[in-house]
Amino acid sequence: MPEIEYPSRQIAVIDIGSNSVRLVLYRLEGRAVWTMFNEKVLAGLGRDIAVTGKLYEPGVDMAMVALRRFAAVIDGVQPDQVLTAATAAVREASDGPEFCRRVQEETGLTIRVLSGEEEARYAAMGVLSGAPRSSGVVGDLGGASLELNRLGASGPGITLPLGPFVLSGGKAFDAKRVQSRIARVLADVPDSYRTPVFNAVGGAWRTLAQMHMERIDHPLRIVHQYAITADEARDLAEWVASQSRQALEKLPGVSKRRAETLPYAALNLTGLIDRLGIETVHFSAWGVREGLLHNQLDAKVRTIDPLLAGCSAWGGRQGVDPALPRALDGWLQPIASALPEVFGEERDALLTSSVCRLADIGARLHPDHRPELVFDQVLWAPIAGQTHSERAFLAVAMNARYGGSIETPAPDTIQRLLSPVGQKRARALGLAMRLACDLSGRSPQLLANAAISISKSQMRVTAVKGYGSMLLGSQTKRRAKALADSMDLELVEF
């Protein structure tokens, strides 16, 4: 694994969309990205654009209030860089240039108006930044447009007039009319966009994901990298499109303004499933803003996996010795190699390296509660680049690393998210880290004088000459026995 540096800097991104105006303050530690502040206003700038060709006047007033506030926040925080971008509504409106001038005069913010192709490119870049193994097509649905881009393709992507404000045309929602309009527009999308995997970006689609989680009582309410089948997506979308606005407003977490756009987002999703042959929908919490952010990174830094980077930055801030994670990673290889694969050889290796970088995050927590605290922190960590199953894997490993029971603090959640084989591998890695840390006192130098080996049905822990009495004590034996038992191995006497 590459050496990871995490110099800290802060970047502010202001996203002036057709529906929302948002400020996000990101702290970057190398490739690791942390959201420090996030505020939005649903101004609806593109609400009237299909009828008047101009920005929605009340929305402009709301946007200006928000942007003056955002400028004041930025002035106080003094980030290292400020990125301000506007998308479809400002791009298409006849008074868009006037709005940009007003913002410049009243706030000092200089707006970069993205073209449709740029918006599609940054959305795709954001998805890959948050989940590098993503494939298929990215769809970014805003208030006034839908951008599509193929991941891994060299083309610029396309922009389509399928945002809720454009589809409504100032009229009341009519499902048949909207479906027909969507089908006509999507008919012109090239067949090269057909894909089994669709990555959904945008606030309305994120709300659909949250609604699906609520429907099935999904144990981990995190939108990023949540995936459902096309049939599940269609069933949900058809239900949403059949509900009245008043009924949608009563649902948990659905605002009045979001309820207005949800039926259009739902019908867009079913239209895309039909046109592109989609089999699975992946929801991404990362999009244009994170794409703009990713574009600021050094080319070498971009290649680092976000999960490994996030665990390195987090663990490095909490840990006692920065050399410990890599020492553990090497020391655990005989254990990792002896365990059955769960996510594939390459992915298992990265998860092992990632969990080693978290090995010391409980050092500053109360010793009586470390197993539960680290489990919760790791399961819910705002670190990108991990599926829900992988979150469960890392949480189980860390629970075991700090002496947690095999049931974990949330057995039902783990049972639903992680296979029995995955649970066994995760627990064994955690127990191996516990053994290594207790054996060495968390000293990489001492750990280098001990080794673990597995042959057939036996496990042995040894120390180099002169270190046996120092390293192989009674507690070490108990830790080794727990590890051997978890792997159905016989512990050979030291």
CSV table of C-alpha atoms in Angstrom, one decimal:
chain,number,residue,atom,x,y,z
A,1,MET,CA,0.0,0.0,0.0
A,2,PRO,CA,1.3,3.5,-0.8
A,3,GLU,CA,2.6,5.8,2.0
A,4,ILE,CA,-0.2,8.2,2.9
A,5,GLU,CA,0.5,11.8,4.0
A,6,TYR,CA,-2.3,13.9,5.4
A,7,PRO,CA,-1.5,17.6,5.4
A,8,SER,CA,-4.6,19.5,6.4
A,9,ARG,CA,-6.3,22.2,4.4
A,10,GLN,CA,-9.8,23.5,4.1
A,11,ILE,CA,-11.8,24.2,1.0
A,12,ALA,CA,-15.3,25.8,0.8
A,13,VAL,CA,-17.6,24.8,-2.0
A,14,ILE,CA,-20.7,26.9,-2.8
A,15,ASP,CA,-23.1,25.0,-5.1
A,16,ILE,CA,-25.9,27.2,-6.7
A,17,GLY,CA,-28.3,24.7,-8.1
A,18,SER,CA,-31.7,24.9,-9.7
A,19,ASN,CA,-33.4,23.9,-6.5
A,20,SER,CA,-30.9,24.4,-3.6
A,21,VAL,CA,-28.1,26.8,-2.7
A,22,ARG,CA,-25.5,25.1,-0.5
A,23,LEU,CA,-22.3,25.8,1.3
A,24,VAL,CA,-20.0,22.9,2.3
A,25,LEU,CA,-16.8,23.4,4.2
A,26,TYR,CA,-14.5,20.4,3.6
A,27,ARG,CA,-11.3,19.6,5.5
A,28,LEU,CA,-8.9,17.6,3.4
A,29,GLU,CA,-6.1,15.4,4.9
A,30,GLY,CA,-4.5,14.2,1.8
A,31,ARG,CA,-7.1,12.1,0.1
A,32,ALA,CA,-9.3,11.9,3.2
A,33,VAL,CA,-12.3,14.2,3.0
A,34,TRP,CA,-14.3,15.4,6.1
A,35,THR,CA,-17.4,17.5,5.9
A,36,MET,CA,-17.0,20.2,8.6
A,37,PHE,CA,-20.0,22.4,7.8
A,38,ASN,CA,-23.0,21.9,5.5
A,39,GLU,CA,-25.9,24.4,5.1
A,40,LYS,CA,-28.4,24.7,2.3
A,41,VAL,CA,-31.5,26.7,1.3
A,42,LEU,CA,-34.1,25.3,-1.1
A,43,ALA,CA,-34.4,28.6,-3.0
A,44,GLY,CA,-35.9,27.0,-6.2
A,45,LEU,CA,-34.1,29.3,-8.6
A,46,GLY,CA,-35.2,27.2,-11.5
A,47,ARG,CA,-38.9,26.9,-10.5
A,48,ASP,CA,-40.2,29.2,-13.3
A,49,ILE,CA,-37.6,28.7,-15.9
A,50,ALA,CA,-39.7,26.5,-18.2
A,51,VAL,CA,-42.4,29.2,-18.3
A,52,THR,CA,-40.6,32.6,-18.1
A,53,GLY,CA,-37.0,31.7,-19.1
A,54,LYS,CA,-35.9,33.5,-16.0
A,55,LEU,CA,-34.9,32.8,-12.5
A,56,TYR,CA,-37.6,32.5,-9.9
A,57,GLU,CA,-37.8,36.0,-8.3
A,58,PRO,CA,-38.6,34.9,-4.7
A,59,GLY,CA,-35.9,32.3,-5.1
A,60,VAL,CA,-33.3,34.9,-6.1
A,61,ASP,CA,-34.1,36.8,-2.9
A,62,MET,CA,-33.7,33.7,-0.9
A,63,ALA,CA,-30.5,32.8,-2.7
A,64,MET,CA,-29.0,36.3,-2.1
A,65,VAL,CA,-29.8,36.1,1.6
A,66,ALA,CA,-28.1,32.7,1.8
A,67,LEU,CA,-25.1,33.8,-0.3
A,68,ARG,CA,-24.5,36.9,1.9
A,69,ARG,CA,-24.5,34.6,4.9
A,70,PHE,CA,-22.2,32.1,3.2
A,71,ALA,CA,-19.8,34.9,2.3
A,72,ALA,CA,-19.7,36.0,6.0
A,73,VAL,CA,-19.0,32.4,7.1
A,74,ILE,CA,-16.2,32.1,4.6
A,75,ASP,CA,-14.8,35.5,5.7
A,76,GLY,CA,-14.7,34.2,9.3
A,77,VAL,CA,-13.4,30.7,8.6
A,78,GLN,CA,-10.8,31.8,6.1
A,79,PRO,CA,-10.5,28.5,4.1
A,80,ASP,CA,-7.5,27.9,1.9
A,81,GLN,CA,-9.7,27.9,-1.2
A,82,VAL,CA,-13.2,28.8,-2.3
A,83,LEU,CA,-15.0,27.2,-5.2
A,84,THR,CA,-18.3,28.7,-6.3
A,85,ALA,CA,-20.3,27.0,-9.1
A,86,ALA,CA,-23.7,27.4,-10.6
A,87,THR,CA,-25.6,24.8,-12.7
A,88,ALA,CA,-28.6,24.5,-15.0
A,89,ALA,CA,-30.9,27.3,-13.8
A,90,VAL,CA,-28.3,30.0,-13.9
A,91,ARG,CA,-26.8,28.6,-17.1
A,92,GLU,CA,-30.2,28.6,-18.9
A,93,ALA,CA,-31.9,31.6,-17.5
A,94,SER,CA,-31.8,34.8,-19.6
A,95,ASP,CA,-31.1,36.8,-16.4
A,96,GLY,CA,-28.4,34.3,-15.2
A,97,PRO,CA,-25.5,36.7,-16.1
A,98,GLU,CA,-27.2,39.5,-14.2
A,99,PHE,CA,-27.6,37.3,-11.2
A,100,CYS,CA,-23.9,36.4,-11.3
A,101,ARG,CA,-23.0,40.1,-11.4
A,102,ARG,CA,-25.2,40.9,-8.5
A,103,VAL,CA,-23.7,38.1,-6.4
A,104,GLN,CA,-20.2,39.4,-7.2
A,105,GLU,CA,-21.1,43.0,-6.3
A,106,GLU,CA,-22.9,42.1,-3.0
A,107,THR,CA,-20.8,39.2,-1.7
A,108,GLY,CA,-17.5,39.3,-3.5
A,109,LEU,CA,-18.1,35.7,-4.7
A,110,THR,CA,-17.2,34.9,-8.3
A,111,ILE,CA,-19.5,32.3,-9.8
A,112,ARG,CA,-18.3,29.7,-12.3
A,113,VAL,CA,-21.3,28.7,-14.4
A,114,LEU,CA,-20.8,25.1,-15.4
A,115,SER,CA,-21.8,23.9,-18.9
A,116,GLY,CA,-24.0,20.8,-19.0
A,117,GLU,CA,-21.1,18.7,-20.1
A,118,GLU,CA,-19.0,20.0,-17.2
A,119,GLU,CA,-21.7,19.3,-14.8
A,120,ALA,CA,-21.9,15.7,-16.0
A,121,ARG,CA,-18.1,15.3,-15.9
A,122,TYR,CA,-17.9,16.6,-12.3
A,123,ALA,CA,-20.8,14.5,-11.2
A,124,ALA,CA,-19.0,11.4,-12.5
A,125,MET,CA,-15.8,12.5,-11.0
A,126,GLY,CA,-17.5,12.9,-7.6
A,127,VAL,CA,-19.0,9.4,-7.7
A,128,LEU,CA,-15.6,7.9,-8.5
A,129,SER,CA,-14.0,10.0,-5.8
A,130,GLY,CA,-16.4,8.6,-3.2
A,131,ALA,CA,-16.5,5.0,-4.6
A,132,PRO,CA,-13.6,4.3,-6.9
A,133,ARG,CA,-14.8,0.8,-7.9
A,134,SER,CA,-18.1,2.3,-9.3
A,135,SER,CA,-19.1,1.3,-12.9
A,136,GLY,CA,-21.9,2.0,-15.3
A,137,VAL,CA,-23.6,5.3,-15.8
A,138,VAL,CA,-23.9,8.3,-13.5
A,139,GLY,CA,-27.2,10.3,-13.5
A,140,ASP,CA,-27.2,13.7,-11.7
A,141,LEU,CA,-30.8,15.0,-11.3
A,142,GLY,CA,-31.1,18.6,-10.4
A,143,GLY,CA,-34.1,21.0,-10.4
A,144,ALA,CA,-33.8,21.9,-14.1
A,145,SER,CA,-31.8,19.2,-15.8
A,146,LEU,CA,-30.5,15.6,-15.8
A,147,GLU,CA,-26.9,15.0,-16.6
A,148,LEU,CA,-25.7,11.5,-17.7
A,149,ASN,CA,-22.1,10.3,-18.0
A,150,ARG,CA,-20.5,6.9,-18.6
A,151,LEU,CA,-17.9,6.0,-16.0
A,152,GLY,CA,-14.6,5.1,-17.7
A,153,ALA,CA,-15.6,6.7,-21.0
A,154,SER,CA,-13.8,9.6,-22.6
A,155,GLY,CA,-16.9,11.4,-23.8
A,156,PRO,CA,-18.1,14.6,-22.2
A,157,GLY,CA,-21.5,13.3,-21.0
A,158,ILE,CA,-24.9,14.7,-21.9
A,159,THR,CA,-27.4,17.1,-20.3
A,160,LEU,CA,-31.2,16.6,-20.7
A,161,PRO,CA,-34.2,18.9,-19.9
A,162,LEU,CA,-35.7,16.5,-17.4
A,163,GLY,CA,-35.4,18.4,-14.1
A,164,PRO,CA,-38.7,18.6,-12.1
A,165,PHE,CA,-39.1,22.3,-12.7
A,166,VAL,CA,-38.8,21.9,-16.5
A,167,LEU,CA,-41.1,18.8,-16.5
A,168,SER,CA,-43.8,20.6,-14.6
A,169,GLY,CA,-43.9,23.5,-17.0
A,170,GLY,CA,-45.9,25.4,-14.4
A,171,LYS,CA,-48.7,22.8,-14.5
A,172,ALA,CA,-50.1,20.5,-11.9
A,173,PHE,CA,-48.4,17.0,-11.8
A,174,ASP,CA,-49.9,14.6,-14.3
A,175,ALA,CA,-48.1,11.2,-14.2
A,176,LYS,CA,-49.0,10.2,-17.8
A,177,ARG,CA,-48.0,13.5,-19.3
A,178,VAL,CA,-44.7,13.5,-17.4
A,179,GLN,CA,-44.0,9.8,-18.3
A,180,SER,CA,-44.6,10.5,-21.9
A,181,ARG,CA,-42.3,13.6,-21.9
A,182,ILE,CA,-39.5,11.6,-20.2
A,183,ALA,CA,-39.8,8.7,-22.6
A,184,ARG,CA,-39.5,11.1,-25.6
A,185,VAL,CA,-36.4,12.8,-24.3
A,186,LEU,CA,-34.7,9.5,-23.2
A,187,ALA,CA,-35.4,8.0,-26.6
A,188,ASP,CA,-32.6,10.2,-28.0
A,189,VAL,CA,-30.1,9.0,-25.5
A,190,PRO,CA,-27.4,6.9,-27.4
A,191,ASP,CA,-27.5,3.1,-26.9
A,192,SER,CA,-24.0,3.3,-25.6
A,193,TYR,CA,-25.5,4.6,-22.3
A,194,ARG,CA,-27.3,1.3,-21.7
A,195,THR,CA,-25.9,-0.3,-18.5
A,196,PRO,CA,-26.8,-2.8,-15.8
A,197,VAL,CA,-25.5,-0.4,-13.1
A,198,PHE,CA,-26.9,3.2,-12.5
A,199,ASN,CA,-25.4,5.6,-10.0
A,200,ALA,CA,-28.0,8.1,-8.8
A,201,VAL,CA,-26.9,11.5,-7.7
A,202,GLY,CA,-29.1,14.4,-6.4
A,203,GLY,CA,-31.2,15.3,-3.4
A,204,ALA,CA,-34.5,14.0,-4.7
A,205,TRP,CA,-33.0,10.5,-5.5
A,206,ARG,CA,-31.2,10.5,-2.1
A,207,THR,CA,-34.6,11.0,-0.5
A,208,LEU,CA,-36.0,8.0,-2.5
A,209,ALA,CA,-33.1,6.0,-1.0
A,210,GLN,CA,-34.0,7.1,2.5
A,211,MET,CA,-37.6,6.2,1.9
A,212,HIS,CA,-36.6,2.7,0.7
A,213,MET,CA,-34.5,2.2,3.8
A,214,GLU,CA,-37.5,3.2,5.9
A,215,ARG,CA,-39.7,0.8,4.0
A,216,ILE,CA,-37.5,-2.2,4.6
A,217,ASP,CA,-36.2,-1.1,8.0
A,218,HIS,CA,-32.6,-1.2,6.7
A,219,PRO,CA,-30.3,-1.2,9.7
A,220,LEU,CA,-27.8,1.3,8.4
A,221,ARG,CA,-29.4,4.6,7.4
A,222,ILE,CA,-26.5,5.8,5.2
A,223,VAL,CA,-27.3,6.8,1.6
A,224,HIS,CA,-23.8,6.6,0.3
A,225,GLN,CA,-23.3,3.3,-1.6
A,226,TYR,CA,-26.7,2.1,-0.7
A,227,ALA,CA,-27.9,-0.2,-3.5
A,228,ILE,CA,-31.3,-1.7,-4.6
A,229,THR,CA,-32.5,-3.7,-7.5
A,230,ALA,CA,-34.2,-2.2,-10.4
A,231,ASP,CA,-37.5,-3.9,-9.4
A,232,GLU,CA,-37.2,-2.5,-5.9
A,233,ALA,CA,-36.5,1.0,-7.4
A,234,ARG,CA,-39.5,0.7,-9.8
A,235,ASP,CA,-41.8,-0.4,-7.1
A,236,LEU,CA,-40.9,2.5,-4.8
A,237,ALA,CA,-40.9,5.0,-7.7
A,238,GLU,CA,-44.4,3.9,-8.9
A,239,TRP,CA,-45.7,4.3,-5.3
A,240,VAL,CA,-44.2,7.7,-4.9
A,241,ALA,CA,-45.6,8.9,-8.2
A,242,SER,CA,-49.1,7.8,-7.2
A,243,GLN,CA,-49.1,9.7,-3.9
A,244,SER,CA,-50.5,13.2,-3.4
A,245,ARG,CA,-48.2,16.0,-2.5
A,246,GLN,CA,-49.9,16.3,0.9
A,247,ALA,CA,-49.3,12.6,1.6
A,248,LEU,CA,-45.6,12.9,0.7
A,249,GLU,CA,-45.2,15.9,3.0
A,250,LYS,CA,-46.3,13.7,5.9
A,251,LEU,CA,-43.5,11.2,5.4
A,252,PRO,CA,-40.6,11.4,7.8
A,253,GLY,CA,-37.8,13.6,6.6
A,254,VAL,CA,-39.6,14.9,3.5
A,255,SER,CA,-39.9,18.7,3.4
A,256,LYS,CA,-42.7,20.5,1.5
A,257,ARG,CA,-40.3,21.6,-1.2
A,258,ARG,CA,-38.8,18.1,-1.6
A,259,ALA,CA,-42.3,16.6,-1.8
A,260,GLU,CA,-43.0,18.8,-4.8
A,261,THR,CA,-40.1,17.3,-6.8
A,262,LEU,CA,-40.2,13.7,-5.7
A,263,PRO,CA,-42.8,12.4,-8.2
A,264,TYR,CA,-40.8,13.8,-11.1
A,265,ALA,CA,-37.6,12.2,-9.7
A,266,ALA,CA,-39.4,8.9,-9.3
A,267,LEU,CA,-40.7,8.9,-12.9
A,268,ASN,CA,-37.3,9.9,-14.2
A,269,LEU,CA,-35.9,6.8,-12.4
A,270,THR,CA,-38.4,4.4,-14.0
A,271,GLY,CA,-37.9,6.0,-17.4
A,272,LEU,CA,-34.1,5.4,-17.1
A,273,ILE,CA,-34.6,1.9,-15.9
A,274,ASP,CA,-36.6,1.2,-19.1
A,275,ARG,CA,-34.4,3.0,-21.5
A,276,LEU,CA,-31.0,2.0,-20.2
A,277,GLY,CA,-31.7,-1.6,-19.2
A,278,ILE,CA,-30.7,-0.9,-15.6
A,279,GLU,CA,-30.5,-3.9,-13.1
A,280,THR,CA,-29.1,-2.2,-10.0
A,281,VAL,CA,-29.3,1.4,-8.7
A,282,HIS,CA,-26.5,2.6,-6.5
A,283,PHE,CA,-27.1,5.9,-4.6
A,284,SER,CA,-24.2,8.3,-4.2
A,285,ALA,CA,-24.0,11.1,-1.6
A,286,TRP,CA,-21.0,12.4,-3.6
A,287,GLY,CA,-21.6,14.4,-6.8
A,288,VAL,CA,-20.7,17.7,-8.5
A,289,ARG,CA,-19.4,19.4,-5.3
A,290,GLU,CA,-17.0,16.5,-4.5
A,291,GLY,CA,-16.1,16.3,-8.2
A,292,LEU,CA,-15.0,19.9,-8.0
A,293,LEU,CA,-13.1,19.1,-4.8
A,294,HIS,CA,-11.4,16.0,-6.3
A,295,ASN,CA,-10.3,18.1,-9.3
A,296,GLN,CA,-8.2,20.2,-6.9
A,297,LEU,CA,-6.2,17.2,-5.6
A,298,ASP,CA,-2.7,16.4,-6.8
A,299,ALA,CA,-2.8,13.7,-9.5
A,300,LYS,CA,-0.8,11.3,-7.2
A,301,VAL,CA,-3.1,11.9,-4.3
A,302,ARG,CA,-6.2,11.1,-6.4
A,303,THR,CA,-5.0,7.6,-6.9
A,304,ILE,CA,-5.1,6.7,-3.2
A,305,ASP,CA,-8.2,4.7,-2.1
A,306,PRO,CA,-10.5,6.9,0.0
A,307,LEU,CA,-11.2,4.2,2.5
A,308,LEU,CA,-7.6,3.6,3.2
A,309,ALA,CA,-6.9,7.4,3.3
A,310,GLY,CA,-9.8,8.0,5.7
A,311,CYS,CA,-8.8,5.3,8.0
A,312,SER,CA,-5.1,6.4,7.9
A,313,ALA,CA,-6.0,10.0,8.7
A,314,TRP,CA,-8.5,9.1,11.5
A,315,GLY,CA,-6.4,6.4,13.0
A,316,GLY,CA,-3.2,8.6,12.7
A,317,ARG,CA,-4.8,11.4,14.7
A,318,GLN,CA,-6.0,9.1,17.5
A,319,GLY,CA,-3.1,6.6,17.6
A,320,VAL,CA,-0.1,6.5,19.9
A,321,ASP,CA,2.6,5.4,17.4
A,322,PRO,CA,2.2,6.3,13.7
A,323,ALA,CA,4.3,3.2,12.7
A,324,LEU,CA,2.0,0.7,14.4
A,325,PRO,CA,-0.6,0.3,11.6
A,326,ARG,CA,2.0,-0.8,9.0
A,327,ALA,CA,3.7,-3.1,11.5
A,328,LEU,CA,0.4,-4.7,12.3
A,329,ASP,CA,-0.5,-5.0,8.6
A,330,GLY,CA,2.7,-7.1,8.0
A,331,TRP,CA,2.4,-9.1,11.2
A,332,LEU,CA,-1.2,-10.2,10.4
A,333,GLN,CA,-0.4,-11.5,6.9
A,334,PRO,CA,-0.3,-15.2,8.0
A,335,ILE,CA,-3.7,-14.8,9.6
A,336,ALA,CA,-5.2,-13.0,6.7
A,337,SER,CA,-3.8,-15.6,4.2
A,338,ALA,CA,-5.3,-18.5,6.2
A,339,LEU,CA,-8.8,-17.0,6.4
A,340,PRO,CA,-11.4,-17.5,3.6
A,341,GLU,CA,-11.9,-14.7,1.1
A,342,VAL,CA,-15.0,-12.5,1.6
A,343,PHE,CA,-14.8,-9.5,-0.8
A,344,GLY,CA,-12.1,-10.9,-3.2
A,345,GLU,CA,-8.4,-11.1,-2.7
A,346,GLU,CA,-7.5,-7.5,-3.6
A,347,ARG,CA,-10.4,-6.0,-1.6
A,348,ASP,CA,-9.8,-8.2,1.4
A,349,ALA,CA,-6.2,-7.0,1.5
A,350,LEU,CA,-7.3,-3.3,1.4
A,351,LEU,CA,-9.8,-3.9,4.2
A,352,THR,CA,-7.1,-5.6,6.3
A,353,SER,CA,-4.8,-2.6,5.7
A,354,SER,CA,-7.6,-0.2,6.5
A,355,VAL,CA,-8.6,-1.9,9.8
A,356,CYS,CA,-4.9,-2.0,10.9
A,357,ARG,CA,-4.9,1.8,10.5
A,358,LEU,CA,-7.8,2.0,13.0
A,359,ALA,CA,-6.1,-0.3,15.5
A,360,ASP,CA,-5.5,2.4,18.1
A,361,ILE,CA,-8.6,4.6,17.8
A,362,GLY,CA,-9.8,3.4,21.2
A,363,ALA,CA,-6.6,4.5,22.9
A,364,ARG,CA,-8.3,7.7,24.3
A,365,LEU,CA,-11.7,6.2,25.1
A,366,HIS,CA,-12.9,4.9,28.4
A,367,PRO,CA,-11.5,1.3,28.8
A,368,ASP,CA,-14.8,0.0,30.2
A,369,HIS,CA,-16.7,1.0,27.0
A,370,ARG,CA,-14.1,0.7,24.2
A,371,PRO,CA,-15.7,-2.3,22.4
A,372,GLU,CA,-19.1,-0.6,22.0
A,373,LEU,CA,-17.7,2.9,21.3
A,374,VAL,CA,-15.3,1.8,18.6
A,375,PHE,CA,-17.9,-0.5,17.0
A,376,ASP,CA,-20.4,2.4,16.7
A,377,GLN,CA,-17.7,4.9,15.5
A,378,VAL,CA,-16.4,2.6,12.8
A,379,LEU,CA,-19.9,1.5,11.6
A,380,TRP,CA,-21.1,5.1,11.2
A,381,ALA,CA,-17.8,6.7,10.2
A,382,PRO,CA,-18.1,9.4,7.5
A,383,ILE,CA,-15.5,7.8,5.4
A,384,ALA,CA,-16.2,7.1,1.8
A,385,GLY,CA,-15.2,4.2,-0.4
A,386,GLN,CA,-16.9,1.4,1.6
A,387,THR,CA,-20.1,-0.5,1.1
A,388,HIS,CA,-22.5,-1.2,3.9
A,389,SER,CA,-21.2,-4.8,4.2
A,390,GLU,CA,-17.7,-3.5,4.4
A,391,ARG,CA,-18.7,-1.0,7.2
A,392,ALA,CA,-20.0,-4.0,9.1
A,393,PHE,CA,-16.8,-5.9,8.5
A,394,LEU,CA,-14.6,-3.2,9.9
A,395,ALA,CA,-16.9,-2.6,12.9
A,396,VAL,CA,-16.8,-6.3,13.8
A,397,ALA,CA,-13.1,-6.4,13.5
A,398,MET,CA,-12.6,-3.4,15.8
A,399,ASN,CA,-15.1,-4.7,18.3
A,400,ALA,CA,-13.0,-7.8,18.6
A,401,ARG,CA,-9.8,-5.9,18.7
A,402,TYR,CA,-11.0,-4.3,21.9
A,403,GLY,CA,-12.3,-7.5,23.5
A,404,GLY,CA,-16.0,-7.3,22.4
A,405,SER,CA,-18.1,-10.4,22.4
A,406,ILE,CA,-18.9,-12.4,19.4
A,407,GLU,CA,-22.5,-11.0,19.4
A,408,THR,CA,-21.2,-7.4,18.9
A,409,PRO,CA,-23.3,-4.5,20.2
A,410,ALA,CA,-25.7,-4.8,17.2
A,411,PRO,CA,-26.1,-8.5,16.3
A,412,ASP,CA,-29.2,-8.1,14.1
A,413,THR,CA,-27.5,-5.3,12.1
A,414,ILE,CA,-24.4,-7.4,11.5
A,415,GLN,CA,-26.5,-10.5,10.6
A,416,ARG,CA,-28.3,-8.5,7.9
A,417,LEU,CA,-25.2,-6.8,6.5
A,418,LEU,CA,-22.4,-9.4,6.7
A,419,SER,CA,-22.2,-13.0,5.8
A,420,PRO,CA,-21.2,-15.6,8.5
A,421,VAL,CA,-17.9,-16.0,6.6
A,422,GLY,CA,-17.3,-12.3,6.7
A,423,GLN,CA,-18.1,-12.2,10.4
A,424,LYS,CA,-15.6,-14.9,11.1
A,425,ARG,CA,-12.8,-13.3,9.1
A,426,ALA,CA,-13.4,-9.9,10.6
A,427,ARG,CA,-13.4,-11.2,14.2
A,428,ALA,CA,-10.2,-13.2,13.6
A,429,LEU,CA,-8.5,-10.1,12.3
A,430,GLY,CA,-9.6,-8.1,15.3
A,431,LEU,CA,-8.5,-10.8,17.7
A,432,ALA,CA,-5.1,-11.0,15.9
A,433,MET,CA,-4.7,-7.2,16.3
A,434,ARG,CA,-5.6,-7.5,20.0
A,435,LEU,CA,-2.9,-10.2,20.4
A,436,ALA,CA,-0.3,-8.2,18.5
A,437,CYS,CA,-1.0,-4.9,20.5
A,438,ASP,CA,-1.0,-6.6,23.9
A,439,LEU,CA,2.0,-8.8,23.1
A,440,SER,CA,4.1,-5.8,22.1
A,441,GLY,CA,2.6,-3.0,24.2
A,442,ARG,CA,1.7,-1.4,20.9
A,443,SER,CA,5.4,-1.0,20.1
A,444,PRO,CA,6.3,-1.7,16.4
A,445,GLN,CA,9.9,-2.4,17.5
A,446,LEU,CA,8.9,-5.1,20.0
A,447,LEU,CA,6.3,-6.6,17.6
A,448,ALA,CA,9.1,-7.2,15.1
A,449,ASN,CA,10.6,-9.7,17.5
A,450,ALA,CA,7.5,-12.0,17.5
A,451,ALA,CA,5.8,-13.9,14.8
A,452,ILE,CA,2.7,-16.0,14.2
A,453,SER,CA,2.5,-19.0,12.0
A,454,ILE,CA,-0.2,-21.4,10.8
A,455,SER,CA,0.3,-24.9,9.5
A,456,LYS,CA,-2.6,-27.2,8.7
A,457,SER,CA,-4.8,-27.1,11.9
A,458,GLN,CA,-2.3,-25.5,14.2
A,459,MET,CA,-1.3,-22.0,15.2
A,460,ARG,CA,2.0,-21.0,16.9
A,461,VAL,CA,3.3,-17.7,18.3
A,462,THR,CA,7.1,-17.4,18.7
A,463,ALA,CA,9.6,-14.8,19.7
A,464,VAL,CA,13.2,-14.4,18.6
A,465,LYS,CA,15.9,-15.5,21.0
A,466,GLY,CA,16.1,-13.4,24.1
A,467,TYR,CA,12.6,-12.0,23.7
A,468,GLY,CA,10.5,-15.0,24.8
A,469,SER,CA,10.1,-14.0,28.5
A,470,MET,CA,9.5,-10.4,27.5
A,471,LEU,CA,6.8,-11.1,24.9
A,472,LEU,CA,5.1,-14.4,25.6
A,473,GLY,CA,3.4,-13.9,28.9
A,474,SER,CA,0.1,-15.4,30.3
A,475,GLN,CA,-2.0,-12.6,28.8
A,476,THR,CA,-0.4,-13.2,25.4
A,477,LYS,CA,-1.4,-16.9,25.7
A,478,ARG,CA,-5.0,-16.0,26.5
A,479,ARG,CA,-5.1,-13.7,23.5
A,480,ALA,CA,-3.5,-16.3,21.3
A,481,LYS,CA,-6.0,-19.0,22.5
A,482,ALA,CA,-9.0,-16.7,21.7
A,483,LEU,CA,-7.6,-16.2,18.2
A,484,ALA,CA,-6.9,-19.8,17.6
A,485,ASP,CA,-10.4,-20.8,18.8
A,486,SER,CA,-12.0,-18.2,16.4
A,487,MET,CA,-10.2,-19.9,13.5
A,488,ASP,CA,-10.9,-23.5,14.7
A,489,LEU,CA,-7.2,-24.1,15.2
A,490,GLU,CA,-5.2,-25.7,17.9
A,491,LEU,CA,-2.8,-23.4,19.7
A,492,VAL,CA,0.6,-25.0,20.0
A,493,GLU,CA,2.5,-24.3,23.2
A,494,PHE,CA,4.9,-21.4,23.0
